[in-house]
Coordinates of C-alpha atoms in Angstrom, one line a residue:
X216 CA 143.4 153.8 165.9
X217 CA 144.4 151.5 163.2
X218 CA 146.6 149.1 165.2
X219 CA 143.5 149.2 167.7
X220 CA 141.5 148.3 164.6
X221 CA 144.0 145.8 163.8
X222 CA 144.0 144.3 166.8
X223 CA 140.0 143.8 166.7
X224 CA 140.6 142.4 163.1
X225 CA 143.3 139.7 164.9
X226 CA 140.8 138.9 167.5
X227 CA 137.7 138.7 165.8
X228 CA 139.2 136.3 163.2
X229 CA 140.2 133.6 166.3
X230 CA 137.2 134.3 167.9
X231 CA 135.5 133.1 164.5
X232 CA 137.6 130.1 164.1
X233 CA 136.7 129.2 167.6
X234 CA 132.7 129.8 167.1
X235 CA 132.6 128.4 164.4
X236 CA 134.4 125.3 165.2
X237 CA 131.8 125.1 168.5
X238 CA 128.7 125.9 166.6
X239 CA 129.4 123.0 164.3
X240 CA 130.2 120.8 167.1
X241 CA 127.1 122.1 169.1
X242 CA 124.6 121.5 165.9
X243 CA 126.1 118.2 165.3
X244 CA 126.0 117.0 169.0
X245 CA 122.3 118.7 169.0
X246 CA 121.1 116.6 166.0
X247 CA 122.6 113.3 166.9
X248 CA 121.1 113.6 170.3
X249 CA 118.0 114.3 169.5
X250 CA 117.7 111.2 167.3
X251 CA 119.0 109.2 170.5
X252 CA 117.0 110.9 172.9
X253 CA 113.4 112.1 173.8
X254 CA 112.2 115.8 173.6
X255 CA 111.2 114.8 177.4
X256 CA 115.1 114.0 178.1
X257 CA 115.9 117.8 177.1
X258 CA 113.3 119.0 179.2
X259 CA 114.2 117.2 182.4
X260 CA 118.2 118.5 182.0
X261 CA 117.0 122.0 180.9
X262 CA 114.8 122.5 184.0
X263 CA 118.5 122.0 186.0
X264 CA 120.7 124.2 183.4
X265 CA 117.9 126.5 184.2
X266 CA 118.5 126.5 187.7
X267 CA 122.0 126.1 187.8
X268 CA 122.1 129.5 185.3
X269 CA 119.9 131.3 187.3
X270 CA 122.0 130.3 190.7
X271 CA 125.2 131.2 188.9
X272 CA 123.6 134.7 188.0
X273 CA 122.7 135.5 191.6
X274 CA 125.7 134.8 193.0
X275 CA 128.4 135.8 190.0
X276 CA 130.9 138.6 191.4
X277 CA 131.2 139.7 187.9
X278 CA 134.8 139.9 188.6
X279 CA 136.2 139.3 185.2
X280 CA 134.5 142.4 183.8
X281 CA 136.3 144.1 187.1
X282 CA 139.7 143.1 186.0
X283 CA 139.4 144.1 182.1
X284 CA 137.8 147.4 183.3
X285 CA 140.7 147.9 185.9
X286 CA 143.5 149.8 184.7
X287 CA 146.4 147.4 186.0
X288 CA 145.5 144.7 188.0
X289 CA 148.6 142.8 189.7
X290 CA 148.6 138.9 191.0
X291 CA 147.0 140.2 194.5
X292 CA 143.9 140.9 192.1
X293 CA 143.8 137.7 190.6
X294 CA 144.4 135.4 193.8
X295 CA 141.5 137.5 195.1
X296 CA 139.1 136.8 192.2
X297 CA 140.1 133.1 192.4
X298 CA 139.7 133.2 196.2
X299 CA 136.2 134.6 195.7
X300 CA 135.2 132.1 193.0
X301 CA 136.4 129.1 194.8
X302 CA 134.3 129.9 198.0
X303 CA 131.0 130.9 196.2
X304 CA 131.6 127.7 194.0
X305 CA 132.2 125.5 197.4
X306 CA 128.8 127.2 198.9
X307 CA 126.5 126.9 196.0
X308 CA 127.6 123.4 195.3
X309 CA 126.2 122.5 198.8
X310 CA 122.8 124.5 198.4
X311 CA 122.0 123.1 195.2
X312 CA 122.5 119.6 196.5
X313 CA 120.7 119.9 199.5
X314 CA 117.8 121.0 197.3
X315 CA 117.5 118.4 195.4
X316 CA 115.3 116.3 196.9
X317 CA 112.7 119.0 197.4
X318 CA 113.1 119.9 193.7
X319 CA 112.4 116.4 192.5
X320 CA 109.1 116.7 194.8
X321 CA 108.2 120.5 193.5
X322 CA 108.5 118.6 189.8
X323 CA 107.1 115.8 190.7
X324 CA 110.0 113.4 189.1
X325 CA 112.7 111.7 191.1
X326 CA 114.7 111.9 188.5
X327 CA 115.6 115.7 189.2
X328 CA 117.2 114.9 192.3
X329 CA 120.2 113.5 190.6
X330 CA 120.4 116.0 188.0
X331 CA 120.5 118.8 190.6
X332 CA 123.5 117.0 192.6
X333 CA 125.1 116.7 188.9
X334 CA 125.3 120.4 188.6
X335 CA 126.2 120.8 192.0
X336 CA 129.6 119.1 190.6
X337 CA 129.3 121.5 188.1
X338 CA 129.0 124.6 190.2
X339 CA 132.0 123.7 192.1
X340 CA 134.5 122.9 189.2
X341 CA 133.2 126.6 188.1
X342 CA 134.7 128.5 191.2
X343 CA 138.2 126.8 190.1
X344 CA 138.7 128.6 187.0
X345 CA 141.5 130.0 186.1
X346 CA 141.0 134.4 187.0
X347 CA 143.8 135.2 184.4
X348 CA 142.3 134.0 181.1
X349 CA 140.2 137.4 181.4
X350 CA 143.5 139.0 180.5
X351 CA 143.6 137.6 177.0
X352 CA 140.5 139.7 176.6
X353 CA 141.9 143.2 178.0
X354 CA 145.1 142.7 175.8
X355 CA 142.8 141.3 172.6
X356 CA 144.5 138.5 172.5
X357 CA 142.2 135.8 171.5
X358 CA 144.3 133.0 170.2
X359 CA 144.4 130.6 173.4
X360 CA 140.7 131.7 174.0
X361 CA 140.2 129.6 170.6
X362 CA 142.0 126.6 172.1
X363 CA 140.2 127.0 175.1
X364 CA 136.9 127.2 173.8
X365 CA 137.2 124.4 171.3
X366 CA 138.6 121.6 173.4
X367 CA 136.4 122.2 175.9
X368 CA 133.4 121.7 173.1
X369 CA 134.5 118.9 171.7
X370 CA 135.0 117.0 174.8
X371 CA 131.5 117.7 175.5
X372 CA 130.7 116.6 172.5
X373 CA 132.3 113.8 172.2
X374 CA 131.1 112.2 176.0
X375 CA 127.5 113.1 175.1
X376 CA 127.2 111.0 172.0
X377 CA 128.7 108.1 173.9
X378 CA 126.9 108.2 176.6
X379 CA 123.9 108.8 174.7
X380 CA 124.8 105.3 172.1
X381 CA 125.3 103.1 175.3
X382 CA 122.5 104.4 177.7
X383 CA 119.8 106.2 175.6
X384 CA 119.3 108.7 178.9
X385 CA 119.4 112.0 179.5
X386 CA 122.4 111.8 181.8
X387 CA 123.8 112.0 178.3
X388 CA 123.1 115.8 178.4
X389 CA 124.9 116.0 181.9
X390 CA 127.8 114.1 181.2
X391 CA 128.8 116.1 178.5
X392 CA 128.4 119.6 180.3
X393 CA 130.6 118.1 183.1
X394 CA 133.1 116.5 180.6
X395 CA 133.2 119.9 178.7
X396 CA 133.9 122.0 182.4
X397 CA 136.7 119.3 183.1
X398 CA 138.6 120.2 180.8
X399 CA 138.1 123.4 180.6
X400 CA 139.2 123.7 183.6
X401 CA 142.7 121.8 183.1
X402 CA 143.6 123.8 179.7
X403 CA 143.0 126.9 181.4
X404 CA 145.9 126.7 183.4
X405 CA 148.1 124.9 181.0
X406 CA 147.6 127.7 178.5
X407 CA 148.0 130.3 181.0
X408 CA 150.2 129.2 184.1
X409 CA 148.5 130.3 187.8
X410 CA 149.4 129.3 190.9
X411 CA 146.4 130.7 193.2
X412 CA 147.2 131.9 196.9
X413 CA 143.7 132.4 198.7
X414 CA 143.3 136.1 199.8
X415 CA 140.4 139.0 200.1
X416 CA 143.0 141.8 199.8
X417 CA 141.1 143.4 196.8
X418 CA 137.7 142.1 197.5
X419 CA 136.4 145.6 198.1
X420 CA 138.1 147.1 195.1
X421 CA 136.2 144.6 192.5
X422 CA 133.1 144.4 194.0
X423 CA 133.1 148.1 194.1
X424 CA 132.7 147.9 190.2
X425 CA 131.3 144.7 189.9
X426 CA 127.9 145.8 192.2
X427 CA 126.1 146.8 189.7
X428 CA 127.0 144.4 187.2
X429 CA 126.3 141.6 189.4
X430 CA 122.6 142.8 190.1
X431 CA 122.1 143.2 186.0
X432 CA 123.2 139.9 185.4
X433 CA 120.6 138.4 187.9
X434 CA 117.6 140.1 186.8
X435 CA 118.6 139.5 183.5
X436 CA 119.6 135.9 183.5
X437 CA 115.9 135.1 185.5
X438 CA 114.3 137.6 183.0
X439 CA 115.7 135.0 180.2
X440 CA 115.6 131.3 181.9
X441 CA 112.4 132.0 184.3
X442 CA 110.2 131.2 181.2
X443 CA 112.0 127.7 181.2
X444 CA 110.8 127.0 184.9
X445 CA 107.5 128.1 183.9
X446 CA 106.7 125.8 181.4
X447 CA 108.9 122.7 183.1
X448 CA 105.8 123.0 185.6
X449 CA 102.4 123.9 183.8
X450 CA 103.0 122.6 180.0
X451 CA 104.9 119.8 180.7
X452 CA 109.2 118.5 180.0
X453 CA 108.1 117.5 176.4
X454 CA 107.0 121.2 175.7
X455 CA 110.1 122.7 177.9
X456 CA 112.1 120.2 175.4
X457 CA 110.5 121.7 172.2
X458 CA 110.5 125.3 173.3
X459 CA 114.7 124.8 174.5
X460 CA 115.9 123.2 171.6
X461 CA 114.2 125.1 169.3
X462 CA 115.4 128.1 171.4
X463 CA 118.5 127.2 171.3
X464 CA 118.8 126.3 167.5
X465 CA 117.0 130.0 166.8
X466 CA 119.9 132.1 168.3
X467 CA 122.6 129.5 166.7
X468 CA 123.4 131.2 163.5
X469 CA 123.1 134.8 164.8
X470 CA 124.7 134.4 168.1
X471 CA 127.7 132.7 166.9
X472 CA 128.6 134.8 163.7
X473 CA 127.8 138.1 165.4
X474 CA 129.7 136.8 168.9
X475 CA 133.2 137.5 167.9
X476 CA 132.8 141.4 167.3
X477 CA 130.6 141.6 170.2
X478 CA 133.1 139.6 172.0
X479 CA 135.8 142.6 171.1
X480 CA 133.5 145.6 172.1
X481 CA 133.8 145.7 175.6
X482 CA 138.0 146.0 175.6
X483 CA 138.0 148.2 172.7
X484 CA 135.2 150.7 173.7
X485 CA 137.2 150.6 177.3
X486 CA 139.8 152.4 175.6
X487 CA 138.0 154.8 173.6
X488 CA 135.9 156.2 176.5
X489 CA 138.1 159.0 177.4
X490 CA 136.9 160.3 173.3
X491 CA 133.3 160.3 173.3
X492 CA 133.5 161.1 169.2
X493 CA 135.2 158.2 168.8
X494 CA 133.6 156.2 171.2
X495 CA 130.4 157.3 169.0
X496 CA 132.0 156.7 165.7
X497 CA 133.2 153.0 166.6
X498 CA 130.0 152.2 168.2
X499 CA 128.0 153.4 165.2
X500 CA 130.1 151.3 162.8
X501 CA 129.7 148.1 165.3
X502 CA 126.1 148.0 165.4
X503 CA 125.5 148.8 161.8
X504 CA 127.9 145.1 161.1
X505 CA 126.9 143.1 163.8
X506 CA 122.8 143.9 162.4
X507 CA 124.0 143.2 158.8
X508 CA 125.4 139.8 159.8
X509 CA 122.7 138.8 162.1
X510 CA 119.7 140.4 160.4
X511 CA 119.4 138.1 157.4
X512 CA 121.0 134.9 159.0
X513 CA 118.3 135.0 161.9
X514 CA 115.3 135.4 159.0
X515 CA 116.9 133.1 157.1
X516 CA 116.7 130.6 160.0
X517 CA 113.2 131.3 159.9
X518 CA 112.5 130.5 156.7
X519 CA 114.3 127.4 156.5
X520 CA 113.1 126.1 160.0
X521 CA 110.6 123.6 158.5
X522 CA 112.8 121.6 156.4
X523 CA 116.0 121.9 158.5
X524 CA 114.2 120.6 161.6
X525 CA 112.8 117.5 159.5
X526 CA 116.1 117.1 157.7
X527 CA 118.2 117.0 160.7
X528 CA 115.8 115.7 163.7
X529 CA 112.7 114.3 162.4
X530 CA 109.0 114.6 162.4
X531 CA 108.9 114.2 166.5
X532 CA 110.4 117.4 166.7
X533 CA 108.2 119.7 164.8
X534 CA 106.5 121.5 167.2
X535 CA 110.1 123.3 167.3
X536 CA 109.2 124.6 164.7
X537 CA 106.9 127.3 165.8
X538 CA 109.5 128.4 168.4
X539 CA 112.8 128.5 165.9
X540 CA 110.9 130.9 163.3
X541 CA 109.3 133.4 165.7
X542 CA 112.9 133.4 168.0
X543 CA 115.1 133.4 165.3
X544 CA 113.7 137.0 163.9
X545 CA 113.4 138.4 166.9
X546 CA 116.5 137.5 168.2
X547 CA 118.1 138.9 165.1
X548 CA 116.1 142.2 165.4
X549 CA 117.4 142.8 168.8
X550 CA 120.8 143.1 167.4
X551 CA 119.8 146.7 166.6
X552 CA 120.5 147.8 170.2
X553 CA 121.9 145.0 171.6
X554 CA 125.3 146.3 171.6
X555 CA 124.2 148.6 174.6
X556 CA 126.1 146.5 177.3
X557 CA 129.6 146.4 176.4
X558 CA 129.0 150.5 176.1
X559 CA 127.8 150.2 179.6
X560 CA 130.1 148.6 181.1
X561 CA 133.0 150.2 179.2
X562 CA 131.3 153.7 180.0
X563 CA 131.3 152.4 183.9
X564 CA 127.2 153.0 183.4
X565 CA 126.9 149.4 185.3
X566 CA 123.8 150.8 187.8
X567 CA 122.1 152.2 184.6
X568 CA 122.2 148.4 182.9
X569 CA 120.8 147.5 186.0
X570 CA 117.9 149.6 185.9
X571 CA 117.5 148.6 182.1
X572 CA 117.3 145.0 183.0
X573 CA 114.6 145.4 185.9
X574 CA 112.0 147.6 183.9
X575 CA 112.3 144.5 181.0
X576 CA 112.0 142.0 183.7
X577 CA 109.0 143.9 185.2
X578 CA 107.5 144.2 181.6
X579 CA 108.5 140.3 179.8
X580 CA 107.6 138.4 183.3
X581 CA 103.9 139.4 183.2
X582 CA 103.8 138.8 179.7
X583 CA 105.1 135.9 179.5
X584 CA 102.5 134.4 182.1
X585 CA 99.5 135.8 180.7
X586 CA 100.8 134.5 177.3
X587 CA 101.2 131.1 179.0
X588 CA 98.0 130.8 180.6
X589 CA 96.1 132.2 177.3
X590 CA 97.6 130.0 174.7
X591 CA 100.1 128.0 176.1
X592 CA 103.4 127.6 174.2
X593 CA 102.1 129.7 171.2
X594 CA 101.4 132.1 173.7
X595 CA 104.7 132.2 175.5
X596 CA 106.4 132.7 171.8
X597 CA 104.1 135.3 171.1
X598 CA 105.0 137.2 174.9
X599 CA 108.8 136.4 173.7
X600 CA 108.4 138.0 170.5
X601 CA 106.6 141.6 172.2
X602 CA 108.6 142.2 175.0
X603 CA 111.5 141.8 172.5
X604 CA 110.5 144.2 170.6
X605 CA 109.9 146.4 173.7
X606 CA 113.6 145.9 174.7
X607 CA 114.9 146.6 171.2
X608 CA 113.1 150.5 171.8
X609 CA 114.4 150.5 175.5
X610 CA 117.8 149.7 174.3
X611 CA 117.8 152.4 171.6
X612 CA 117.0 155.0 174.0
X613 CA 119.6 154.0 176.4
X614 CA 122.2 154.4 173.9
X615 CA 121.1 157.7 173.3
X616 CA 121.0 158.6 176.8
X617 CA 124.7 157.4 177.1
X618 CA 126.6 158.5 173.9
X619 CA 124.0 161.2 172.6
X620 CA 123.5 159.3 169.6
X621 CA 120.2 160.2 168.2
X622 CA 117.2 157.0 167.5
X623 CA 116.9 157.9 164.1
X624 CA 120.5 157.9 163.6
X625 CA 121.0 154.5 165.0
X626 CA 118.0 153.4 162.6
X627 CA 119.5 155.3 159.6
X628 CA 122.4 152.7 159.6
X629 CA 120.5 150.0 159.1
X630 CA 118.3 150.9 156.1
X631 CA 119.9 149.5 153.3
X632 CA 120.0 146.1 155.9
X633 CA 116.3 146.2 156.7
X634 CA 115.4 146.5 152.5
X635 CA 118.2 143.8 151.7
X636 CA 116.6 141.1 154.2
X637 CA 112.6 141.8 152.5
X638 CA 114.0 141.3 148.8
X639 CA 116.3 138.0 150.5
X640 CA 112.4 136.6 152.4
X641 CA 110.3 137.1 149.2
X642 CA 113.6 135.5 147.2
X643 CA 113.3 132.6 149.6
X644 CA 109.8 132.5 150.2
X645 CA 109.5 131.4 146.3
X646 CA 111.8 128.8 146.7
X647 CA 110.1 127.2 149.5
X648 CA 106.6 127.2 147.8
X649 CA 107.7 125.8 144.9
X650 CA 108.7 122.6 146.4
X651 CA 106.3 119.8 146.9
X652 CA 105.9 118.8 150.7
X653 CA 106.7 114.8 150.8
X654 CA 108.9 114.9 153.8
X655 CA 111.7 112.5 152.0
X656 CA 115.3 113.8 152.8
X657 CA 116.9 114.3 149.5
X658 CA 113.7 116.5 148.6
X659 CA 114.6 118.1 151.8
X660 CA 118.3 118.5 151.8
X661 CA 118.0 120.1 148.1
X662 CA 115.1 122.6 149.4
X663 CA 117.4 124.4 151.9
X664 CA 120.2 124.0 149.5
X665 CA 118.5 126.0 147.2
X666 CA 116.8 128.6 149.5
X667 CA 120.3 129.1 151.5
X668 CA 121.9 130.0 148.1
X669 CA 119.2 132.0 146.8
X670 CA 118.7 134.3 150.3
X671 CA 122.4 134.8 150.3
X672 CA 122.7 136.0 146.8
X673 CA 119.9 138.0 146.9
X674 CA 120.6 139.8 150.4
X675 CA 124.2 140.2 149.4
X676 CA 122.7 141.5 145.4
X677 CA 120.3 143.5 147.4
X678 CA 123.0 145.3 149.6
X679 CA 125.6 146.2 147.6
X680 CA 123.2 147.6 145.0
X681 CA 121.8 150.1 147.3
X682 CA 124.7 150.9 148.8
X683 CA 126.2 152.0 145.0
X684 CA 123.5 153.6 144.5
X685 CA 123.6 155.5 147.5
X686 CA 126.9 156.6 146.5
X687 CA 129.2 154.4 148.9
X688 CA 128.6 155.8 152.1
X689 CA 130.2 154.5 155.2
X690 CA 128.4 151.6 156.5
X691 CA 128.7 148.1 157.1
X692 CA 129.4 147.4 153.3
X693 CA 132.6 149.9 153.2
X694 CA 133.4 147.5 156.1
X695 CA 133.3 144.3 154.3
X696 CA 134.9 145.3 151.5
X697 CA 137.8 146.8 152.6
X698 CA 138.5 143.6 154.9
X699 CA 138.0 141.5 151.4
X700 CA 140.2 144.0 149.9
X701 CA 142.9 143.5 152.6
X702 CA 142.1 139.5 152.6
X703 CA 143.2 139.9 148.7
X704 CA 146.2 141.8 148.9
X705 CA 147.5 139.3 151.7
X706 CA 147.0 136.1 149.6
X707 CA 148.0 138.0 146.5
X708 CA 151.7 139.0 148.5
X709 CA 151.8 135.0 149.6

């Protein structure tokens, strides 16, 4: 257990580096092109990413999941997996530019023709990634994921802003998603040599896990992007470009601090399933983290989403706003249960995530259009925040179902979490209301200085008083400070 544990520790610390390197580069090239761009330009690209997602979704063989779930797979495995990918990357590339021109006529702007044979391109360099990198996952190795991960970021990055200086177009936006695969891509198989021989020995073996998965992954990747299409065609690409940037900026801070733990889960609970006290125990003390680190950074999102958004991308962009502060809570709330698919999949409970992610889809698709046709975008963020809430319950009970871990057990763990965030929102609350509004960016830059600083201390104040008070039980404070303790001893022996 402990070299598992240090293992996790290994991999969740380049996992870090790497998300943390990409969520800079991402916010940067975010802010810089959305003072180049229009909120219509965002709009027009996110209506293809949409598609392209949801395509992907449909068709995805969920063969990686297959090999890290398989107990030894041999190169026959892998040149099937690449064999597969290549051909459904070969056949969706040709369906998604032959539909271009009747997308650009469903939308009503020529304009989408080109962006749908753009991610055609993109589709097919997709089916040529390398199959192997998966095992870096199984064998919690994480280190070349980092390289990996970051090059491939910054290459985006970089392409976007330059196309975006000289042309002022969203083909910006594309360029840097195709720049970004490239390389990808090439690095995949520098880092990790492969020299693919087409074959469909194993086919039925993967797919006999994968089934399942696969099916999941579509409902729930139209459960989450279907909204997009939605608004694309009744509100309009300058709403679409509100509602996807702010969106995207809402899930920033939680999904990319909480991502290299949850990144772990799958591999490591795939080795603890044959001990379901164990299994229990480490999935108990996962959850209770990952909601520790993601409760208070997605409220504090929130309550800074004002003056960040004016700070960093002007007045244009303020009807983000609205979006950022209802997603970012609710995103961070769903944390609670979230942690139900890498138990899923590691339990082999693939047809039961299945089931999950239809009865959500059948309950947030309805939603989401009455919401729409009652109020618009507020009334889409409003549908967003319900149904999340719904799934946070459906989640709980699945979990139960699965490890026979009790709700109020799985609620009990985050106590101390759900007091420490109130004290950190009135702490910050304060802050913001005693500034004066004039919209100048010092003012600004000093306002979520101040409220950042204050929200930490007080959430981090908050915490470890209750959990002295409640006699240092185990939880995610033991966790912290027994990794600080270890981060000590380490610098103090160097």
């Amino acid at each position: 257990m402990q070299n598992l544990t240090a293992r996790l520790a290994r991999g969740s610390m380049w996992i870090s580096a790497s998300r943390g390197i990409v969520n800079l580069l991402g916010l940067l090239s975010t802010i810089v092109l959305a003072r180049l761009l229009l909120p219509e330009d965002f709009g027009l690209v996110a209506l293809g990413t949409t598609m392209f997602l949801i395509v992907q979704s449909i068709t995805d063989l969920s063969l990686a999941q297959a090999l890290v779930h398989h107990k030894d797979p041999g190169p026959a495995h892998f040149n099937t997996a690449w064999t597969l990918n290549t051909l459904r990357g070969l056949v969706l590339a040709a369906l998604f530019a032959a539909a271009g021109p009747m997308t650009a006529k469903f939308y009503g702007d020529p304009r989408m023709a080109t962006v749908m044979y753009a991610f055609a391109i993109s589709l097919f360099l997709g089916g040529l990634a390398n199959p192997r990198r998966i095992m870096l996952q199984k064998k919690l190795i994480f280190w070349q994921d980092f390289m990996l991960q970051v090059s491939q970021k910054l290459a985006g990055v970089i392409v976007g802003i330059v196309v975006a200086v000289i042309f002022r177009s969203y083909w910006a936006l594309i360029a840097s998603v195709l720049a970004g695969q490239i390389v990808q891509v090439i690095i995949s198989y520098t880092v990790l040599p492969f020299r693919p021989r087409p074959t469909l020995k194993h086919a039925r073996e993967l797919w006999s896990f994968s089934v399942w998965l696969t099916l999941s992954q579509m409902i729930n990747t139209i459960n989450w992007r279907i909204d997009q299409l939605l608004i694309g065609k009744f509100l309009g690409r300058s709403d679409l470009g509100f509602y996807t940037v702010g969106n995207n900026l809402s899930v920033m801070p939680t999904r990319e601090t909480t991502l290299p733990l949850t990144q772990t889960l799958f591999p490591a609970f795939s080795q603890l399933r044959g001990d379901p006290e164990r299994l229990r125990r480490a999935y108990q003390r996962a959850q209770a983290l990952v909601t520790a680190i993601a409760l208070p950074l997605g409220v504090g999102m929130a309550l800074v989403a004002e003056p960040l958004v004016l700070a960093t991308m002007g007045a244009k962009w303020l009807p983000a706003t609205a979006v950022i502060q209802a997603m970012a809570v609710i995103v961070a709330i769903q944390t609670v249960g979230s942690q139900v698919a890498p138990l899923g999949m590691a339990l082999g409970a693939t047809r039961t995530l299945f089931v999950r992610d239809t009865q959500l889809f059948c309950i947030r698709l309805p939603m989401i259009i009455a919401g729409m046709y009652l109020d618009g975008l507020q009334g889409v963020i409003w549908a967003r925040v319900i149904s999340g809430l719904i799934s946070t319950g459906v989640n709980l009970l699945m979990v139960r179902k699965l490890i026979d871990l009790p709700v109020r057990e799985q609620l009990a763990a985050n106590l101390r979490c759900f007091a420490a965030v109130l004290v950190m929102s009135a702490a910050v609350w304060a802050v913001g209301h005693g500034f004066e509004q004039t919209g100048k960016l010092p003012a600004l830059l000093i306002e979520i200085a101040l409220s950042v600083s204050t929200g930490a201390l007080a959430y981090i104040g908050t915490s470890m008083l209750l959990w002295l008070i409640a006699g240092r039980p185990s939880g995610p404070e033991r966790e912290i400070v027994t990794m600080l303790g270890k981060a000590r001893a380490k610098l103090a022996r160097g």
